[in-house]
Structure formats: structure tokens, C-alpha cells
Coordinates of C-alpha atoms (C1' of nucleotides) in Angstrom, one line a residue:
Chain A
M1 CA -6.8 8.4 -0.3
K2 CA -3.3 7.8 0.6
Q3 CA -3.9 4.3 1.9
I4 CA -6.6 1.7 2.2
S5 CA -8.0 2.1 5.8
S6 CA -6.6 -0.1 8.5
R7 CA -10.2 -1.2 9.1
F8 CA -9.3 -3.9 6.6
S9 CA -6.3 -5.2 8.6
I10 CA -8.2 -4.9 11.9
A11 CA -11.2 -6.8 10.4
V12 CA -8.9 -9.6 9.4
H13 CA -7.3 -9.6 12.9
I14 CA -10.8 -9.8 14.5
L15 CA -11.9 -12.7 12.3
S16 CA -8.6 -14.5 13.0
L17 CA -9.2 -14.1 16.8
I18 CA -12.7 -15.4 16.5
A19 CA -11.5 -18.4 14.5
T20 CA -8.7 -19.4 16.8
I21 CA -9.9 -18.5 20.3
P22 CA -13.7 -18.0 20.1
T23 CA -14.4 -18.4 23.8
E24 CA -12.3 -15.4 24.8
C25 CA -13.7 -13.0 22.2
T26 CA -15.3 -10.1 24.0
G27 CA -15.0 -6.7 22.5
D28 CA -12.5 -5.7 25.1
F29 CA -10.3 -8.7 24.7
I30 CA -10.2 -8.2 20.9
A31 CA -9.4 -4.5 21.4
G32 CA -6.5 -5.6 23.6
S33 CA -5.1 -7.9 21.0
V34 CA -5.5 -5.3 18.2
N35 CA -4.3 -2.6 20.5
T36 CA -7.1 -0.1 19.9
N37 CA -10.3 1.1 21.4
P38 CA -13.2 -1.3 21.9
V39 CA -15.6 1.0 20.1
I40 CA -13.5 0.7 16.9
I41 CA -13.9 -3.1 17.3
R42 CA -17.6 -2.9 17.7
K43 CA -18.0 -0.7 14.7
I44 CA -16.0 -3.1 12.5
I45 CA -17.8 -6.2 13.9
G46 CA -21.0 -4.3 13.0
M47 CA -19.9 -4.1 9.4
L48 CA -18.8 -7.8 9.3
K49 CA -22.2 -8.7 10.7
K50 CA -24.0 -6.7 8.0
A51 CA -21.9 -8.5 5.4
G52 CA -22.9 -11.9 6.8
L53 CA -19.4 -12.9 7.9
V54 CA -20.2 -13.1 11.6
E55 CA -23.2 -13.4 13.8
V56 CA -23.5 -12.0 17.3
R57 CA -25.5 -14.0 19.8
A58 CA -26.7 -11.3 22.2
G59 CA -24.7 -11.8 25.4
V60 CA -21.1 -12.0 26.5
G61 CA -18.5 -13.0 23.9
G62 CA -21.3 -14.1 21.6
T63 CA -19.5 -13.5 18.3
S64 CA -19.0 -16.4 15.9
L65 CA -18.2 -17.0 12.3
C66 CA -21.1 -17.6 9.8
K67 CA -18.9 -19.6 7.4
D68 CA -15.9 -22.0 7.7
T69 CA -12.5 -20.3 7.8
D70 CA -11.7 -21.7 4.3
Q71 CA -14.9 -20.2 2.9
I72 CA -13.9 -16.6 4.0
T73 CA -11.4 -14.9 1.7
L74 CA -9.6 -11.7 2.2
L75 CA -11.7 -10.2 -0.6
D76 CA -14.8 -10.9 1.4
V77 CA -13.4 -9.0 4.4
Y78 CA -12.1 -6.1 2.2
R79 CA -15.6 -5.7 0.7
A80 CA -17.3 -6.1 4.1
V81 CA -15.5 -3.1 5.6
K82 CA -16.1 -0.8 2.6
V83 CA -12.6 0.6 2.5
I84 CA -13.1 1.9 -1.1
E85 CA -15.7 4.2 -2.4
N86 CA -18.5 2.7 -4.4
G87 CA -16.4 -0.3 -5.5
E88 CA -14.0 1.9 -7.5
L89 CA -10.4 2.0 -6.3
F90 CA -9.4 4.8 -8.7
N91 CA -11.0 8.2 -8.7
F92 CA -11.4 9.8 -12.1
H93 CA -11.6 13.5 -12.6
N94 CA -15.0 14.7 -13.6
H95 CA -16.2 15.8 -17.1
P96 CA -13.2 16.1 -19.3
N97 CA -13.9 18.5 -22.2
P98 CA -15.7 16.5 -25.0
N99 CA -14.6 19.1 -27.6
C100 CA -11.0 17.8 -27.4
T101 CA -9.8 14.6 -28.8
V102 CA -8.1 13.6 -25.6
G103 CA -10.9 14.8 -23.4
R104 CA -13.4 12.8 -25.4
N105 CA -11.5 9.6 -25.4
I106 CA -9.4 9.4 -22.2
E107 CA -12.2 8.4 -19.8
S108 CA -13.2 5.1 -21.3
A109 CA -9.7 4.1 -22.2
L110 CA -8.2 4.9 -18.8
R111 CA -11.1 3.6 -16.8
A112 CA -10.7 0.2 -18.6
E113 CA -7.1 0.0 -17.5
M114 CA -7.9 1.1 -13.9
R115 CA -10.5 -1.6 -13.7
D116 CA -8.1 -4.2 -14.9
A117 CA -5.5 -3.2 -12.3
Q118 CA -8.1 -3.1 -9.5
T119 CA -9.4 -6.5 -10.6
A120 CA -5.9 -8.0 -10.5
M121 CA -5.5 -6.8 -7.0
E122 CA -8.8 -8.1 -5.8
Q123 CA -8.2 -11.4 -7.5
K124 CA -5.1 -11.8 -5.4
L125 CA -7.1 -11.1 -2.2
S126 CA -9.8 -13.6 -3.2
N127 CA -7.1 -16.3 -3.5
V128 CA -6.3 -16.2 0.2
S129 CA -8.7 -17.7 2.7
L130 CA -8.8 -17.0 6.4
Q131 CA -7.8 -20.6 6.9
Q132 CA -4.6 -20.2 4.9
L133 CA -3.7 -17.1 6.8
I134 CA -4.1 -18.5 10.3
S135 CA -2.7 -22.0 9.5
N136 CA 0.8 -20.5 9.7
F137 CA 0.5 -19.0 13.1
K138 CA 2.6 -20.5 15.8
Chain B
M1 CA -8.4 6.7 1.7
K2 CA -11.5 5.9 0.0
Q3 CA -10.1 6.2 -3.5
I4 CA -6.8 6.8 -5.2
S5 CA -6.6 10.6 -6.0
S6 CA -7.8 11.9 -9.3
R7 CA -4.3 13.4 -9.6
F8 CA -3.4 10.1 -11.3
S9 CA -6.1 10.4 -14.0
I10 CA -5.4 14.1 -14.5
A11 CA -1.7 13.3 -14.9
V12 CA -2.4 10.8 -17.5
H13 CA -4.7 13.2 -19.2
I14 CA -2.0 15.9 -19.2
L15 CA 0.6 13.6 -20.6
S16 CA -1.8 12.5 -23.3
L17 CA -2.4 16.1 -24.3
I18 CA 1.3 16.8 -24.5
A19 CA 1.9 13.7 -26.6
T20 CA -0.9 14.4 -29.1
I21 CA -1.1 18.2 -29.4
P22 CA 2.2 19.6 -27.9
T23 CA 1.9 23.0 -29.6
E24 CA -1.3 23.9 -27.8
C25 CA -0.3 22.9 -24.4
T26 CA -0.4 25.9 -22.2
G27 CA -1.6 25.4 -18.6
D28 CA -4.9 27.1 -19.4
F29 CA -5.5 25.0 -22.4
I30 CA -4.8 21.8 -20.5
A31 CA -7.1 23.0 -17.6
G32 CA -9.8 23.5 -20.2
S33 CA -9.5 20.0 -21.5
V34 CA -9.3 18.4 -18.0
N35 CA -12.0 20.8 -16.8
T36 CA -10.4 22.1 -13.7
N37 CA -8.3 25.0 -12.4
P38 CA -5.0 25.8 -14.1
V39 CA -3.2 25.8 -10.7
I40 CA -4.1 22.1 -10.2
I41 CA -2.5 21.5 -13.6
R42 CA 0.6 23.3 -12.7
K43 CA 1.0 21.4 -9.4
I44 CA 0.7 18.1 -11.2
I45 CA 3.1 19.1 -13.9
G46 CA 5.5 20.1 -11.2
M47 CA 5.3 16.5 -9.9
L48 CA 5.7 15.0 -13.3
K49 CA 8.7 17.3 -13.8
K50 CA 10.3 16.1 -10.5
A51 CA 9.8 12.5 -11.6
G52 CA 11.6 13.2 -14.9
L53 CA 8.6 12.5 -17.1
V54 CA 8.3 16.0 -18.6
E55 CA 10.5 19.0 -18.9
V56 CA 9.3 22.6 -19.1
R57 CA 11.2 25.1 -21.2
A58 CA 10.5 28.4 -19.6
G59 CA 8.2 30.3 -21.8
V60 CA 4.8 29.7 -23.5
G61 CA 3.6 26.2 -23.9
G62 CA 7.0 24.9 -23.1
T63 CA 6.1 21.5 -21.7
S64 CA 7.4 18.4 -23.5
L65 CA 7.9 14.7 -22.7
C66 CA 11.3 13.5 -21.7
K67 CA 10.7 10.0 -23.0
D68 CA 8.9 8.4 -26.0
T69 CA 5.3 7.7 -25.4
D70 CA 6.0 3.9 -25.5
Q71 CA 8.6 4.3 -22.7
I72 CA 6.1 5.9 -20.3
T73 CA 3.9 3.5 -18.5
L74 CA 0.8 4.1 -16.3
L75 CA 2.9 2.9 -13.4
D76 CA 5.5 5.7 -14.0
V77 CA 2.7 8.2 -13.8
Y78 CA 1.1 6.6 -10.8
R79 CA 4.4 6.8 -8.9
A80 CA 5.1 10.3 -10.1
V81 CA 2.0 11.8 -8.6
K82 CA 2.5 10.1 -5.3
V83 CA -1.1 9.0 -4.8
I84 CA -0.2 6.4 -2.1
E85 CA 1.6 6.9 1.1
N86 CA 5.2 5.7 1.4
G87 CA 4.7 3.1 -1.4
E88 CA 2.2 1.1 0.7
L89 CA -1.3 0.8 -0.7
F90 CA -2.6 -0.9 2.4
N91 CA -2.5 0.6 5.9
F92 CA -1.8 -1.8 8.7
H93 CA -3.0 -1.1 12.3
N94 CA -0.1 -0.4 14.7
H95 CA 1.4 -2.7 17.2
P96 CA -0.9 -5.7 17.6
N97 CA -0.4 -7.3 21.1
P98 CA 2.6 -9.6 20.9
N99 CA 1.3 -11.6 23.9
C100 CA -1.4 -13.1 21.8
T101 CA -0.9 -15.8 19.1
V102 CA -2.9 -13.9 16.6
G103 CA -1.5 -10.5 17.5
R104 CA 2.1 -11.9 17.2
N105 CA 1.6 -13.5 13.8
I106 CA -0.9 -11.6 11.9
E107 CA 1.2 -8.7 10.8
S108 CA 3.8 -10.5 8.8
A109 CA 1.3 -12.9 7.3
L110 CA -1.2 -10.3 6.2
R111 CA 1.4 -7.8 5.1
A112 CA 2.8 -10.5 2.7
E113 CA -0.7 -10.9 1.1
M114 CA -1.2 -7.2 0.9
R115 CA 2.1 -6.8 -0.9
D116 CA 1.2 -9.5 -3.3
A117 CA -2.1 -7.8 -4.1
Q118 CA -0.6 -4.4 -4.5
T119 CA 2.1 -5.8 -6.8
A120 CA -0.4 -7.5 -9.0
M121 CA -2.2 -4.2 -9.4
E122 CA 0.9 -2.2 -10.1
Q123 CA 2.1 -4.9 -12.5
K124 CA -1.0 -4.3 -14.6
L125 CA -0.3 -0.5 -14.7
S126 CA 3.2 -1.2 -15.8
N127 CA 1.9 -3.2 -18.8
V128 CA 0.2 -0.2 -20.3
S129 CA 2.2 2.5 -22.1
L130 CA 1.0 6.0 -22.8
Q131 CA 1.4 5.1 -26.5
Q132 CA -1.1 2.2 -26.1
L133 CA -3.6 4.4 -24.4
I134 CA -3.6 7.2 -27.0
S135 CA -3.3 5.0 -30.0
N136 CA -7.1 4.2 -29.7
F137 CA -8.2 7.9 -29.7
K138 CA -10.3 9.0 -32.6
Chain C
dC1 C1' -31.1 -7.0 40.0
dT2 C1' -26.8 -5.9 38.9
dC3 C1' -22.6 -6.1 36.3
dG4 C1' -20.4 -6.7 32.1
dT5 C1' -21.2 -6.4 27.4
dT6 C1' -23.1 -4.9 23.0
dG7 C1' -24.7 -1.2 19.9
dT8 C1' -24.8 3.6 18.7
dA9 C1' -24.6 8.5 18.6
dA10 C1' -22.0 12.5 19.1
dC11 C1' -17.9 14.6 19.0
dC12 C1' -12.7 15.6 18.3
dA13 C1' -8.0 16.3 16.2
dG14 C1' -5.4 15.5 12.4
dT15 C1' -4.9 15.2 7.7
dA16 C1' -5.9 14.7 2.5
dT17 C1' -8.4 16.5 -1.5
dA18 C1' -9.7 19.8 -4.8
dG19 C1' -10.1 24.2 -5.4
dT20 C1' -9.4 29.5 -5.2
dT21 C1' -6.9 33.9 -4.9
dC22 C1' -2.8 36.2 -5.2
dT23 C1' 1.9 37.4 -6.2
dA24 C1' 6.4 36.9 -8.3
dA25 C1' 9.2 35.8 -12.1
dC26 C1' 9.9 35.1 -16.7
dC27 C1' 9.7 34.8 -22.1
dA28 C1' 8.3 36.6 -26.6
dG29 C1' 6.9 40.1 -29.7
dT30 C1' 6.0 44.6 -31.0
Chain D
dA1 C1' 12.3 48.2 -23.0
dC2 C1' 7.5 47.5 -22.1
dT3 C1' 3.6 44.7 -22.0
dG4 C1' 0.7 40.6 -22.2
dG5 C1' 0.5 35.9 -21.6
dT6 C1' 2.5 32.2 -19.1
dT7 C1' 4.8 29.5 -15.5
dA8 C1' 5.7 28.7 -10.5
dG9 C1' 4.3 28.5 -6.1
dA10 C1' 2.6 30.2 -1.4
dA11 C1' -1.4 30.7 1.3
dC12 C1' -5.9 29.8 2.3
dT13 C1' -10.6 27.5 2.0
dA14 C1' -14.4 24.0 2.4
dT15 C1' -15.2 19.3 2.6
dA16 C1' -14.5 14.7 4.0
dC17 C1' -12.2 10.5 5.9
dT18 C1' -9.6 8.4 9.7
dG19 C1' -8.9 6.8 14.1
dG20 C1' -10.1 7.7 18.4
dT21 C1' -12.8 9.2 22.6
dT22 C1' -16.8 9.8 25.8
dA23 C1' -21.4 8.9 26.9
dC24 C1' -25.5 6.3 27.1
dA25 C1' -29.2 2.9 26.1
dA26 C1' -30.4 -1.9 25.8
dC27 C1' -29.7 -6.5 27.0
dG28 C1' -28.1 -11.4 29.1
dA29 C1' -26.2 -14.3 32.5
dG30 C1' -25.4 -15.3 37.0

DNA sequence: CTCGTTGTAACCAGTATAGTTCTAACCAGT
DNA sequence: ACTGGTTAGAACTATACTGGTTACAACGAG
């Protein structure tokens, strides 16, 4: 990857809309605010639903949050939309040569540092709730 | 992206090899330790060279580090191999609708949090030097 | 019943990754 | 000076992800 997919930012956008103006939230209205195609919105809402963040009452504009806005963190959203492979932000090259000192040792050493770095990032995301984000809107 | 390219882990592997067994480090030998194709190695060494981390004396096995191993951090390597687009880990969807409260406010609010998260991750990488990494090899 | 909406499937263009083949240039040693 | 090993990089491939589109089935509310 070059970047984490905009699915994440779109998902946050969608949840913010549902939180602030729930009555208007049809797929087409959301698509208009995000400025993309309604199908993209439906796909992402599908992922948020699977993750238990929203529920969709069959019918028009029937999407609502399953939790309070202060109980949903950016990390929840980031995990819901599966923007990284298998929970691992960093890819590691396969099967370094075990007959070489470096090849034998690098994987465990470097993976530990990668995990630390990823955790630090995700920790930051978990510190921000949807409520904190939308409370500054004016 | 789904994951940060393995160019990063391969680059760290390459630098570790040059640091520990400089005399053996032909492209083919490195490729054998990393377990990939020599051309991949050459491409990555080219990036490390542009970033000023290594220099290549034309000739056999002529690659050497430009700095001490404790002056090279994982962040330097990560930046050298350009695994993320334009310095931004997170992609943000384009042009939310400014006629909507959420569309108008979300970009600056969310970008700030994204930047915080990315910085936390990169900070962790900058805390680890090549020296620290290879000092545990046995 | 019908219209608007939701939920998917199928498909597309663009682009990144990891890898291969091939060729040119260059250094060192005999 | 020639040759073999090495470095450098262009060109091409297969695969996969992204963001987007069209199309269609199912369903609810008025």
C-alpha cells in the first residue's frame, strides 16, 4: 500500500452524519455529503453493520448507531472497514535465509518494532471518540 | 494499501547485512539472504543510495554505510524507501460537500487526528537504531 | 401497487507490488 | 587487454487493491 484506504475517512464521515442528522440519512444523501457514489456508501455501511457499529432498519433512511457517540472510537471504525491486511500494518518479506545470522534473526527483531509502531498509531486512534470529533463542528 | 510494502523490511535486512558482514555483500549474496531476486535488491539499494544511507563504490561488493549504525533509525529507512504516498499514511476522500455541516468540518478535524496517529507511529520507528536492532543477533 | 431505497453482483480503469528477463557498463585479476 | 563477476536500470509480466460504475433483486411506506 501507499496509503490507508479512504474507506476509513468515508466511514467516519458516514457515522458523523448519522450522529448529527439521523433523519436525513438515506444512502443518496450521504453520498452527496461525502461526494461519491451511493454504492460506495452502501458497501461501507455494510461493513459498519457487520462490525456492530450501526444497524439498518429495513426501509427508508433506516440507519442508526448501535452505540453512543462517545462509545465509538476512531479505532473501532478503522477496524470495521478492514483497511489493513490481517491486522498487520507492515508487510514482512517471506522466508529470509535461516543459514545467515541476519536472515535468522531479523524477522523476530523487526516484527517486534513494527508491532510497537503500529500499536502506538492505533492507540492514538482509540483515544478519539466520534463524540470528540463532532463536538467541534460548527 | 492493505499493507506497508515489504520494501521496508527488505531495506532493513539489507542494511543489517552491510553492517554485520560488509565483505560478503554482493547483490546476489544479499538476495540469497533476503530470499528474493537480485534486481529487487538493486532497486532498493538504489533508493537507499538516493537517501544518503549507503554509498556504492563501483566494483564488487562495494556497498557501505554512510553513517554509523547508531545514527541510522528505522524511520530513516522507512522514509528512504518511500513506502507511503506523499508523506501521508492516511488517504482522505476528496471534496466533501461544503454545504453540509459534517462535510464542511470533517476534513480538518479528522486530518488532525490522522496526523497525530501517523506521527506516533513514526516516532516509534525513530526510536530504534540499526545498532539496537542488530545488537541482539546471535 | 408503486416508488424510493437498500443490498449485492459484476465489471472497469488506473495503479502498486513483486518478480522476471535482458542489456549496458564497469571493475579486478590473470 | 580480455574475461568473468558485478552493478545499474529499462521493459515487461501477473496479481491484486482502489474507487467507481451499471444493473438488478428485494423490500417498506404511503
